[in-house]
Coordinates of C-alpha atoms and ligand atoms in Angstrom, one line a residue:
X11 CA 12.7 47.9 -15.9
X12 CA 9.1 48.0 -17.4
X13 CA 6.9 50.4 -16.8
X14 CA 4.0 49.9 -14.4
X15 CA 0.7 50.4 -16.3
X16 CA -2.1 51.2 -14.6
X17 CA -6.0 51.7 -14.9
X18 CA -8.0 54.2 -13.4
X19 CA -11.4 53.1 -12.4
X20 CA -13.6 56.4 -12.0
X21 CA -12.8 59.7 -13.5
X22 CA -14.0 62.2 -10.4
X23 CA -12.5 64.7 -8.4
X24 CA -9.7 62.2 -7.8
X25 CA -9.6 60.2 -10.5
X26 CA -8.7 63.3 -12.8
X27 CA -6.4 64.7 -10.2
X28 CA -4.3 61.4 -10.7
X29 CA -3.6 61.6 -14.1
X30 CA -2.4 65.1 -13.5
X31 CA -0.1 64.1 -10.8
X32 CA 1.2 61.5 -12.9
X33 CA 1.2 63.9 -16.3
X34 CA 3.2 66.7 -14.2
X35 CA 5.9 64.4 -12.0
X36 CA 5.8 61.5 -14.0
X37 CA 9.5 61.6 -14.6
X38 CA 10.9 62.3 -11.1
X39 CA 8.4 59.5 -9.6
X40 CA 10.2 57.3 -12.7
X41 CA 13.3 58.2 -11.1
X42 CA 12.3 57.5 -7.2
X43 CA 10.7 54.1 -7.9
X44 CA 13.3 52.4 -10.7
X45 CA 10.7 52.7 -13.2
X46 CA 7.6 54.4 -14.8
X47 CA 4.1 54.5 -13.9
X48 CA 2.2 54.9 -17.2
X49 CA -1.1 54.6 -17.3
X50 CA -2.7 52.6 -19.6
X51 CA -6.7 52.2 -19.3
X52 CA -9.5 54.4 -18.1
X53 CA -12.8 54.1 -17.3
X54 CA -15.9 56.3 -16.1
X55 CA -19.4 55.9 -16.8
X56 CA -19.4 58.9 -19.1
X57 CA -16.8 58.7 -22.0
X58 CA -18.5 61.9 -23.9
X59 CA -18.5 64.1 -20.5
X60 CA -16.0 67.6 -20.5
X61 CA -13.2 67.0 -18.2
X62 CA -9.9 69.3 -17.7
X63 CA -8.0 66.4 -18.4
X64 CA -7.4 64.7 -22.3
X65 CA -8.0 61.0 -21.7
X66 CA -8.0 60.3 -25.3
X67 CA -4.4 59.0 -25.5
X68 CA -5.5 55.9 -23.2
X69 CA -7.8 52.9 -23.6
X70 CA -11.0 53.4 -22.6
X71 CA -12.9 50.7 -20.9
X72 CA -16.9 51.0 -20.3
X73 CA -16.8 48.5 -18.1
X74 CA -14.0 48.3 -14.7
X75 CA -14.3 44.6 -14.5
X76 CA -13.0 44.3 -18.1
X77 CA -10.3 46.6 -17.3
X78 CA -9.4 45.0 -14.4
X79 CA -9.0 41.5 -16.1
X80 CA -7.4 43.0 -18.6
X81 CA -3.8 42.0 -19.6
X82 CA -3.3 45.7 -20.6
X83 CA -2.2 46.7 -17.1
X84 CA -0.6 45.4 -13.6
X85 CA -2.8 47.8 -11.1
X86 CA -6.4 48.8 -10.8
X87 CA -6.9 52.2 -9.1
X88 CA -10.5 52.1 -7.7
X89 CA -11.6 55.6 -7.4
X90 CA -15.3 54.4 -8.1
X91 CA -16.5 54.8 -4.3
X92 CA -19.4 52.7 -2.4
X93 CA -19.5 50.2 0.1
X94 CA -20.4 47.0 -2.4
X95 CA -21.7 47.5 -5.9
X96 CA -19.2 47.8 -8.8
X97 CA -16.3 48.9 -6.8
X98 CA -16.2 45.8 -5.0
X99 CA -16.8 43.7 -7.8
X100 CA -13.8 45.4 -10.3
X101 CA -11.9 45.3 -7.1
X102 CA -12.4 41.1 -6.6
X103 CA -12.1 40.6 -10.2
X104 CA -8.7 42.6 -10.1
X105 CA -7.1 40.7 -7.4
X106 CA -8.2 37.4 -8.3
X107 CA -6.8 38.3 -11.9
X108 CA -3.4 38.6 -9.9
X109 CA -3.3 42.5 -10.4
X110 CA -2.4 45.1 -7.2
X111 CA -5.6 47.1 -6.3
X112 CA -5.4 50.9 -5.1
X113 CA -8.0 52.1 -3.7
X114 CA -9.3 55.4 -2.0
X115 CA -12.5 53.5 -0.9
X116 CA -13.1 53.9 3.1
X117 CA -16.7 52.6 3.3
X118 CA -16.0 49.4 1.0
X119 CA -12.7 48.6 3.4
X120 CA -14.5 49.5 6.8
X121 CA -17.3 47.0 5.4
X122 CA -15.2 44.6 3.8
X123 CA -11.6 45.4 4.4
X124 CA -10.5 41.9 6.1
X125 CA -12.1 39.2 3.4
X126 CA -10.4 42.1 0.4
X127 CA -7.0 41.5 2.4
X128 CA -7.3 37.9 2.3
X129 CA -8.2 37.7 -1.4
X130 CA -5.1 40.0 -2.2
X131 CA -2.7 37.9 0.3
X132 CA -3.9 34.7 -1.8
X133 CA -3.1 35.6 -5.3
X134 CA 0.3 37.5 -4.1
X135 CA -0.6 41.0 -4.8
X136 CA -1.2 44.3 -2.6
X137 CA -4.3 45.8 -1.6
X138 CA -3.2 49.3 -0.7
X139 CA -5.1 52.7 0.7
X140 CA -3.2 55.5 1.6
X141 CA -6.0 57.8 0.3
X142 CA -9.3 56.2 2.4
X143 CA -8.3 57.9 5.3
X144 CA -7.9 61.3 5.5
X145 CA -6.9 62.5 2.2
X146 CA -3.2 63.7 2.0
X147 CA -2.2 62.5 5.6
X148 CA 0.0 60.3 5.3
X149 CA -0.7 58.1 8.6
X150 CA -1.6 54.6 6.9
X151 CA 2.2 54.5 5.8
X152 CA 2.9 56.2 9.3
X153 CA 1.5 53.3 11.0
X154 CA 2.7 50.5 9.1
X155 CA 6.4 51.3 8.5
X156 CA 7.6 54.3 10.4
X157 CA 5.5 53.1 13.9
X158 CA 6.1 49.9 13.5
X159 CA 8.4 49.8 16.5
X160 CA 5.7 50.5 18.9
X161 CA 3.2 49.7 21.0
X162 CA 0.1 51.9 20.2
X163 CA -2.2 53.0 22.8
X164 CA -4.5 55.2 21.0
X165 CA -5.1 56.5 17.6
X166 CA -7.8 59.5 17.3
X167 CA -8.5 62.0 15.6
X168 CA -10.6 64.7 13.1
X169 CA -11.5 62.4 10.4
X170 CA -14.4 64.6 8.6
X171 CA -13.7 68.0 6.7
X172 CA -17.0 68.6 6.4
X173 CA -18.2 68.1 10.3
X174 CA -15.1 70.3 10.8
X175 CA -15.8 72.9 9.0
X176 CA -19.7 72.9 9.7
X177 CA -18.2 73.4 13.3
X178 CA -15.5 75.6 13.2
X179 CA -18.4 78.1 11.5
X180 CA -20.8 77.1 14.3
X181 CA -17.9 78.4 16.6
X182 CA -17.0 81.6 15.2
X183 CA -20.4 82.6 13.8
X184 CA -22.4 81.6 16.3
X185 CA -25.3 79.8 13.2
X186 CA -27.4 76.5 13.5
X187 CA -26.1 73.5 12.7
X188 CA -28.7 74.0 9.6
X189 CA -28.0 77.5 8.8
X190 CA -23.9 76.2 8.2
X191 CA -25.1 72.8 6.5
X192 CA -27.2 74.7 4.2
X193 CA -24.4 77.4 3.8
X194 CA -21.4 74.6 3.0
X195 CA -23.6 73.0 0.7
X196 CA -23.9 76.5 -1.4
X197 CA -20.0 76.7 -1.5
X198 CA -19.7 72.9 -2.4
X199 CA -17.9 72.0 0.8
X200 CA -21.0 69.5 1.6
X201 CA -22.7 66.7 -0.3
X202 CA -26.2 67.7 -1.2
X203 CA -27.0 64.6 0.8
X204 CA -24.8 65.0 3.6
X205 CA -25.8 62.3 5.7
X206 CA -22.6 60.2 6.0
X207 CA -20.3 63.0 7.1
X208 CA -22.7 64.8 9.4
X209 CA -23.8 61.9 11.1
X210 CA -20.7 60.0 11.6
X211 CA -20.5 57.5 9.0
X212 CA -17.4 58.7 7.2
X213 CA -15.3 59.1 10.3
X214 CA -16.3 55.5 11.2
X215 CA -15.0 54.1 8.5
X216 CA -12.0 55.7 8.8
X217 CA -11.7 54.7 12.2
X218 CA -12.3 51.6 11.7
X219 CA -9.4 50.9 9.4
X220 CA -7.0 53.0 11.5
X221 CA -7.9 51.1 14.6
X222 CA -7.2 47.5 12.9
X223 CA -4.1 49.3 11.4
X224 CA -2.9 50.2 14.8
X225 CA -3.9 47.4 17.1
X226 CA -3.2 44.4 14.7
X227 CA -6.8 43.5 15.1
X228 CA -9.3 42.4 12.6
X229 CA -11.4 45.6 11.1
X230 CA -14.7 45.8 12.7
X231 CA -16.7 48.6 11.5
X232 CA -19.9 47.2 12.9
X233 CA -19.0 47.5 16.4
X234 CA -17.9 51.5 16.4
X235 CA -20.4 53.5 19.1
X236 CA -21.7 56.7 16.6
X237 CA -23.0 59.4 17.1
X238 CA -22.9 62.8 14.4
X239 CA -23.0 66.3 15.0
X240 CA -26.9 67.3 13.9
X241 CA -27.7 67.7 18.3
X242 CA -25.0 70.4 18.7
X243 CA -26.7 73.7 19.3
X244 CA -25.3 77.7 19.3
X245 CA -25.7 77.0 23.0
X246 CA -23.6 74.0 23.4
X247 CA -21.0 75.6 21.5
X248 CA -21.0 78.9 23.5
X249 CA -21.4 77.0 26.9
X250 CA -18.4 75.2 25.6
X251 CA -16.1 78.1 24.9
X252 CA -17.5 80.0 28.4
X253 CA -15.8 76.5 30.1
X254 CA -12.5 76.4 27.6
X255 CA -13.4 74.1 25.7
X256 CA -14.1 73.5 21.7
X257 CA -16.4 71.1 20.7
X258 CA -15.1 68.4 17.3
X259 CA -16.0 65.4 15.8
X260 CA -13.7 62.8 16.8
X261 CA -13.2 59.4 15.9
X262 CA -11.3 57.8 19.1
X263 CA -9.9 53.9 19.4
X264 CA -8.3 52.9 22.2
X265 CA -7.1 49.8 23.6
X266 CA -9.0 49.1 27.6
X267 CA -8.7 45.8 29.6
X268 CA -12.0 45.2 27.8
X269 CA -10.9 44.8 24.7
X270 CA -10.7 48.3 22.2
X271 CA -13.3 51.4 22.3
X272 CA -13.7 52.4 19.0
X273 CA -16.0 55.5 19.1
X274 CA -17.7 58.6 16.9
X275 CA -19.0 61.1 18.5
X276 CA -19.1 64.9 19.5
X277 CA -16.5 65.9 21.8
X278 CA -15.6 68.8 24.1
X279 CA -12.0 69.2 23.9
X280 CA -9.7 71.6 26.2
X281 CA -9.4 74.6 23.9
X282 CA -5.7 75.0 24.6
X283 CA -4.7 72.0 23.1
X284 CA -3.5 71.2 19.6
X285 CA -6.4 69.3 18.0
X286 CA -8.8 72.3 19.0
X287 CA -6.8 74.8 16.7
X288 CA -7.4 72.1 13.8
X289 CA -10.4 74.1 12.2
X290 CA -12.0 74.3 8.8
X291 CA -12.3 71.3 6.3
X292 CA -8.7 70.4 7.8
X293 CA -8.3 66.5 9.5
X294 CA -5.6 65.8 11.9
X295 CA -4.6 62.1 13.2
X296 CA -2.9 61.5 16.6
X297 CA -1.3 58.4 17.5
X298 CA -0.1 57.8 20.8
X299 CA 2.7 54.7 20.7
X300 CA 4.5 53.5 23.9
X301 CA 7.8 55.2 22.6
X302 CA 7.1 57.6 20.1
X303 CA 5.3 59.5 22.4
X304 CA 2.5 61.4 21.2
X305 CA 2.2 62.4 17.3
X306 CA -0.3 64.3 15.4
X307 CA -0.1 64.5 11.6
X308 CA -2.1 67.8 10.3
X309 CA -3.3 68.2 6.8
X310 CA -5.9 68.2 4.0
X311 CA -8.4 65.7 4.7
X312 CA -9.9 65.6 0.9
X313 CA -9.5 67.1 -2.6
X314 CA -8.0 66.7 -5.7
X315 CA -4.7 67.2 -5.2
X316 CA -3.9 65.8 -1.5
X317 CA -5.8 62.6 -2.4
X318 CA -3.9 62.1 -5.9
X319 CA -0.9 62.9 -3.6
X320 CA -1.7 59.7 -1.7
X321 CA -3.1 57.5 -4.4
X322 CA 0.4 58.1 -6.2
X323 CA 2.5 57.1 -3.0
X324 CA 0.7 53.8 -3.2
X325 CA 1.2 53.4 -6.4
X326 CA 5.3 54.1 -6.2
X327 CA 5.4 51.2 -3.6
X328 CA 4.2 49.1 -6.0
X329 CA 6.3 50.2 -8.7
X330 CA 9.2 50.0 -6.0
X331 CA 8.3 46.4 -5.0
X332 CA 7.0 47.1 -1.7
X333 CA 4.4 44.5 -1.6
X334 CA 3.1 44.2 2.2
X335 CA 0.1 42.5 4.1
X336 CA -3.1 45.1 4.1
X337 CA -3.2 45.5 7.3
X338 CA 0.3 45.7 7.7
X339 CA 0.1 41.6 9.4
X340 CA -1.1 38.9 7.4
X341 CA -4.8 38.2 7.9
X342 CA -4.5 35.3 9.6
X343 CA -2.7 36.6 12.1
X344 CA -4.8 39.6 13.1
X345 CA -6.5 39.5 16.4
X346 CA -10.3 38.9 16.4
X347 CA -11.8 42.3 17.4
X348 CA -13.0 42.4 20.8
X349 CA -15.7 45.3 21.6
X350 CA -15.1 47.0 24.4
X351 CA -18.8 48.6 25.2
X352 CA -19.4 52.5 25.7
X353 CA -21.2 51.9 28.9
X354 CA -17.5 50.9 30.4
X355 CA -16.5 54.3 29.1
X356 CA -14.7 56.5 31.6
X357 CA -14.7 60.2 31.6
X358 CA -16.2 63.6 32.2
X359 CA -19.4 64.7 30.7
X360 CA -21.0 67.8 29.9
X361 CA -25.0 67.8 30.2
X362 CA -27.2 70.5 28.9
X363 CA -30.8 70.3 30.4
X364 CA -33.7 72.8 29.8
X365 CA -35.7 72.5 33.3
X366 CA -39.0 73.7 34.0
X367 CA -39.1 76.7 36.6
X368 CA -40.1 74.4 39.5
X369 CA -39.2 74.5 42.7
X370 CA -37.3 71.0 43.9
X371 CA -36.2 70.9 40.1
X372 CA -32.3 71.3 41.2
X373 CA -32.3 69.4 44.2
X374 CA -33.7 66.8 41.9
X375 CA -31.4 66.5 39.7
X376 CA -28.7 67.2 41.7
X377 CA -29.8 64.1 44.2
X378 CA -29.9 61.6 40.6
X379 CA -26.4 62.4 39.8
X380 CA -25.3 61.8 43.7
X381 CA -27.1 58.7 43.2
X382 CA -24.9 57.2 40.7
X383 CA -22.4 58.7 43.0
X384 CA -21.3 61.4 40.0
X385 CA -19.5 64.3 41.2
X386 CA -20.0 67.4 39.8
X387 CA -17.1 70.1 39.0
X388 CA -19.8 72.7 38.1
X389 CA -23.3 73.7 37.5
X390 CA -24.8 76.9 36.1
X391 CA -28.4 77.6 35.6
X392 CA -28.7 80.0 32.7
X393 CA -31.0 82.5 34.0
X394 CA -31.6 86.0 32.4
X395 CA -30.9 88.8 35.0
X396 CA -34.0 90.3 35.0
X397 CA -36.1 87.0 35.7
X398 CA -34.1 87.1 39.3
X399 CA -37.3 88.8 41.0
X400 CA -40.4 87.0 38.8
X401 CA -42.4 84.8 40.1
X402 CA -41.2 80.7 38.9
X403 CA -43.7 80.1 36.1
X404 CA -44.5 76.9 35.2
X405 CA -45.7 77.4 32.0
X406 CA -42.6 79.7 31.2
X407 CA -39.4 78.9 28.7
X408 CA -37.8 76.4 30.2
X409 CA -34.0 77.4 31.8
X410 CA -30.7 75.7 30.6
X411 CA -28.7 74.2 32.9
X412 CA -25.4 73.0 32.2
X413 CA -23.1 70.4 34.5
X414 CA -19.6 69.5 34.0
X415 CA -18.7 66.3 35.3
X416 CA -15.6 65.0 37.3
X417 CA -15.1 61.6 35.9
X418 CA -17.3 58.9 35.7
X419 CA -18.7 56.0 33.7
X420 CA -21.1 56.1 30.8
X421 CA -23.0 53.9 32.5
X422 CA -23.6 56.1 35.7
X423 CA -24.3 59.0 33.2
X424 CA -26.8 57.3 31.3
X425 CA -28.9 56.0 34.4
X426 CA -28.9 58.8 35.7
X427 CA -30.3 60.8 32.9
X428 CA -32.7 58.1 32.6
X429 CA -33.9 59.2 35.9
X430 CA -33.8 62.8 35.3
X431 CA -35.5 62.3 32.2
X432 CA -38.6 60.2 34.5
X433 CA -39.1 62.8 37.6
X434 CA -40.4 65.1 34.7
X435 CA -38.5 68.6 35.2
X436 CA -37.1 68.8 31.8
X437 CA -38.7 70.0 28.6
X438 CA -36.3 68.2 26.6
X439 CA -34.4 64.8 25.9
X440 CA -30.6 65.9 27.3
X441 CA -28.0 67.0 26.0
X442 CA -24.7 65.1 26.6
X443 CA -21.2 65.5 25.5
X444 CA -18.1 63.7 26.0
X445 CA -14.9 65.5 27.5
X446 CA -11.3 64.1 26.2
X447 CA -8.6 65.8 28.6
X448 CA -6.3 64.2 25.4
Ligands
HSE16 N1 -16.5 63.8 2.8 C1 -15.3 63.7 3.5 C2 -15.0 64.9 4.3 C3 -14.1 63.5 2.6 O1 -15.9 65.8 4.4 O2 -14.0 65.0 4.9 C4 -14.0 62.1 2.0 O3 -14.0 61.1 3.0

């Protein structure tokens, strides 16, 4: 059979970690698909720049839409990055040329994932993305083919290495949020502009395409609640552990009466369980199907080598002639998304507040949560021992107080809060965490 030729689009991290997969296994992947992968074209904005890898031996392309036009190969691998912009273009031009598309782009399918599908479905060629979501974890494959018999309920999961790690460190070293940031960003585990990873962005994205993935439903990054990890304080984590819990960044869909709650957001989760132990720059997908059971796939969510490792198993469907819908069902038969809003959210909360020492300060807050007819499971005022027989100072450092919830709508949480927030006995806008029992 004739070899598959390829072109790489973007000569990165990733980029250059393909060619080294392919350079190293090239011959056992020839004999698991039928065939060879060579690749033929390359392209980068910077021919003249040192990389570990000789690139000389392929066609160089200063421009990815010519290379993906061009009749010199059958599959473009974006590995350019960006929602829109050039990726998005060499990716259209590529699939209306009749060539497969690779891609490891999360943001440009979360934004644009369901009109891409449709353009690939129309000129017969596949569109596929092991790599956007978390790195060498397998799941997209894992929820098309091997989960295909099931009903899934839930997919969730740690989506972001950097949030991970910035927390695990948080945990064990008790640092600011900012003292970690500024330390991961020495080490080269953060962007210097870490803004999509520490405040949710990249594990949106990611959710979004596992949730349309898993439900069958059109991809709707849009309507995903968000919320990062730049609130969490030393004293959220360590009020956390004292109550057995860890606190992650978890991207959660789920399917409700109300349609699916597709969510980003800090989350206190029982310390016992699996998905706490999952620390570091490590991701971890669950999936919970209606007879599977509960799964949870473990594994390097970024970096050279697990990425390549996933670009490449796209690639050897191709060369295999495993050619499937997107979105594992043809677009037009994907269900419209329908939002299911956070208010309807059910669940148990953890609040930190930092109350002025006033008397009636408690019983306030205390009589706003009965209001909305919350139940509390526990409340602790954090007071120094020594303060026990000093007289209540207004002026003086305001106290934390931390609640755990039984369960209860976001809703009831919010309003009452709001009302908290209004009687005037906090210094500060509250802090409020989501509990997953999982
Ligand atoms: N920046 C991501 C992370 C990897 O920190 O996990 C690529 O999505």
């Amino acid at each position: 059979m004739k070899p598959l030729k390829i072109g790489v689009a973007g000569l990165g991290t990733v980029g250059t970690g393909v060619l080294r997969l392919l350079a190293e296994h090239g011959e056992a992947l020839a004999e698991r698909c039928g065939r060879s992968i060579e690749i033929t074209g390359v392209c980068a904005r910077d021919r003249d720049k040192p990389r570990d890898v000789d690139v000389s031996g392929f066609e160089w392309f200063d421009d990815p839409v010519t290379m993906a036009r061009s009749s010199s190969i059958d599959v473009l691998v974006e590995l350019i990055g960006g929602s829109d912009g050039i990726a998005q273009i060499c990716i259209e031009a590529a699939l209306v040329a009749g060539k497969h598309v690779v891609t490891a782009n999360k943001a440009l399918l979360a934004q644009h994932g369901n009109a891409l599908a449709r353009l690939a479905e129309e000129n017969l060629v596949a569109l596929n993305f092991e790599a956007a979501v978390a790195g060498g974890i397998p799941v997209v494959k894992t929820l098309r083919e091997s989960l295909a018999g099931n009903r899934i309920d839930r997919v969730y999961g740690i989506f972001n290495g950097t949030c991970n790690y910035i927390l695990s460190r948080m945990q064990s070293e008790g640092h600011t949020f900012e003292a970690v940031l500024a330390e991961a960003q020495r080490k080269g585990y953060a962007e210097a502009d870490p803004t999509f990873d520490v405040d949710g962005q990249d594990t949106a994205h990611k959710l979004a395409i596992l949730s349309s993935l898993a439900f069958g439903r059109e991809v709707s990054y849009d309507s995903i609640y968000l919320e990062g990890i730049r609130s969490i304080t030393p004293a959220d984590i360590e009020a956390a552990a004292e109550l057995g819990y860890r606190i992650k960044l978890l991207g959660v869909a789920e399917q409700s009466e109300q349609g699916v709650e597709q969510r980003v957001h800090p989350t206190m989760v029982p310390k016992s369980r699996a998905i706490a132990q999952v620390d570091g720059v490590a991701n971890c997908v669950a999936v919970c199907g209606d007879f599977v059971g509960d799964l949870m796939l473990v594994g390097p969510g970024a970096g050279a080598k697990p990425t390549a490792s996933s670009v490449v198993s796209d690639l050897a469907d191709i060369a295999r002639g495993f050619i499937h819908p997107a979105f594992t069902i043809p677009t037009a038969r994907l269900q419209p998304h329908v939002k299911a809003e956070i208010r309807g959210h059910a669940g148990g909360y953890y609040i930190r507040l930092s109350v002025h020492d006033r008397p009636g300060a408690m019983a306030s807050i205390a009589s706003r949560m009965a209001e909305q007819t919350i139940s509390l499971d526990s409340i602790v005022q954090k007071r120094p021992l020594a303060s026990a027989l000093s007289e209540p100072v207004e002026e003086s450092t305001p106290i934390p107080v931390v609640m755990i919830t039984h369960r209860t709508t976001e809703s009831a949480i919010r309003a009452a809060l709001d009302a908290i927030e209004a009687d005037g006995y906090i210094s500060e806008k509250p802090q409020m965490i989501r509990i997953e029992k999982l």
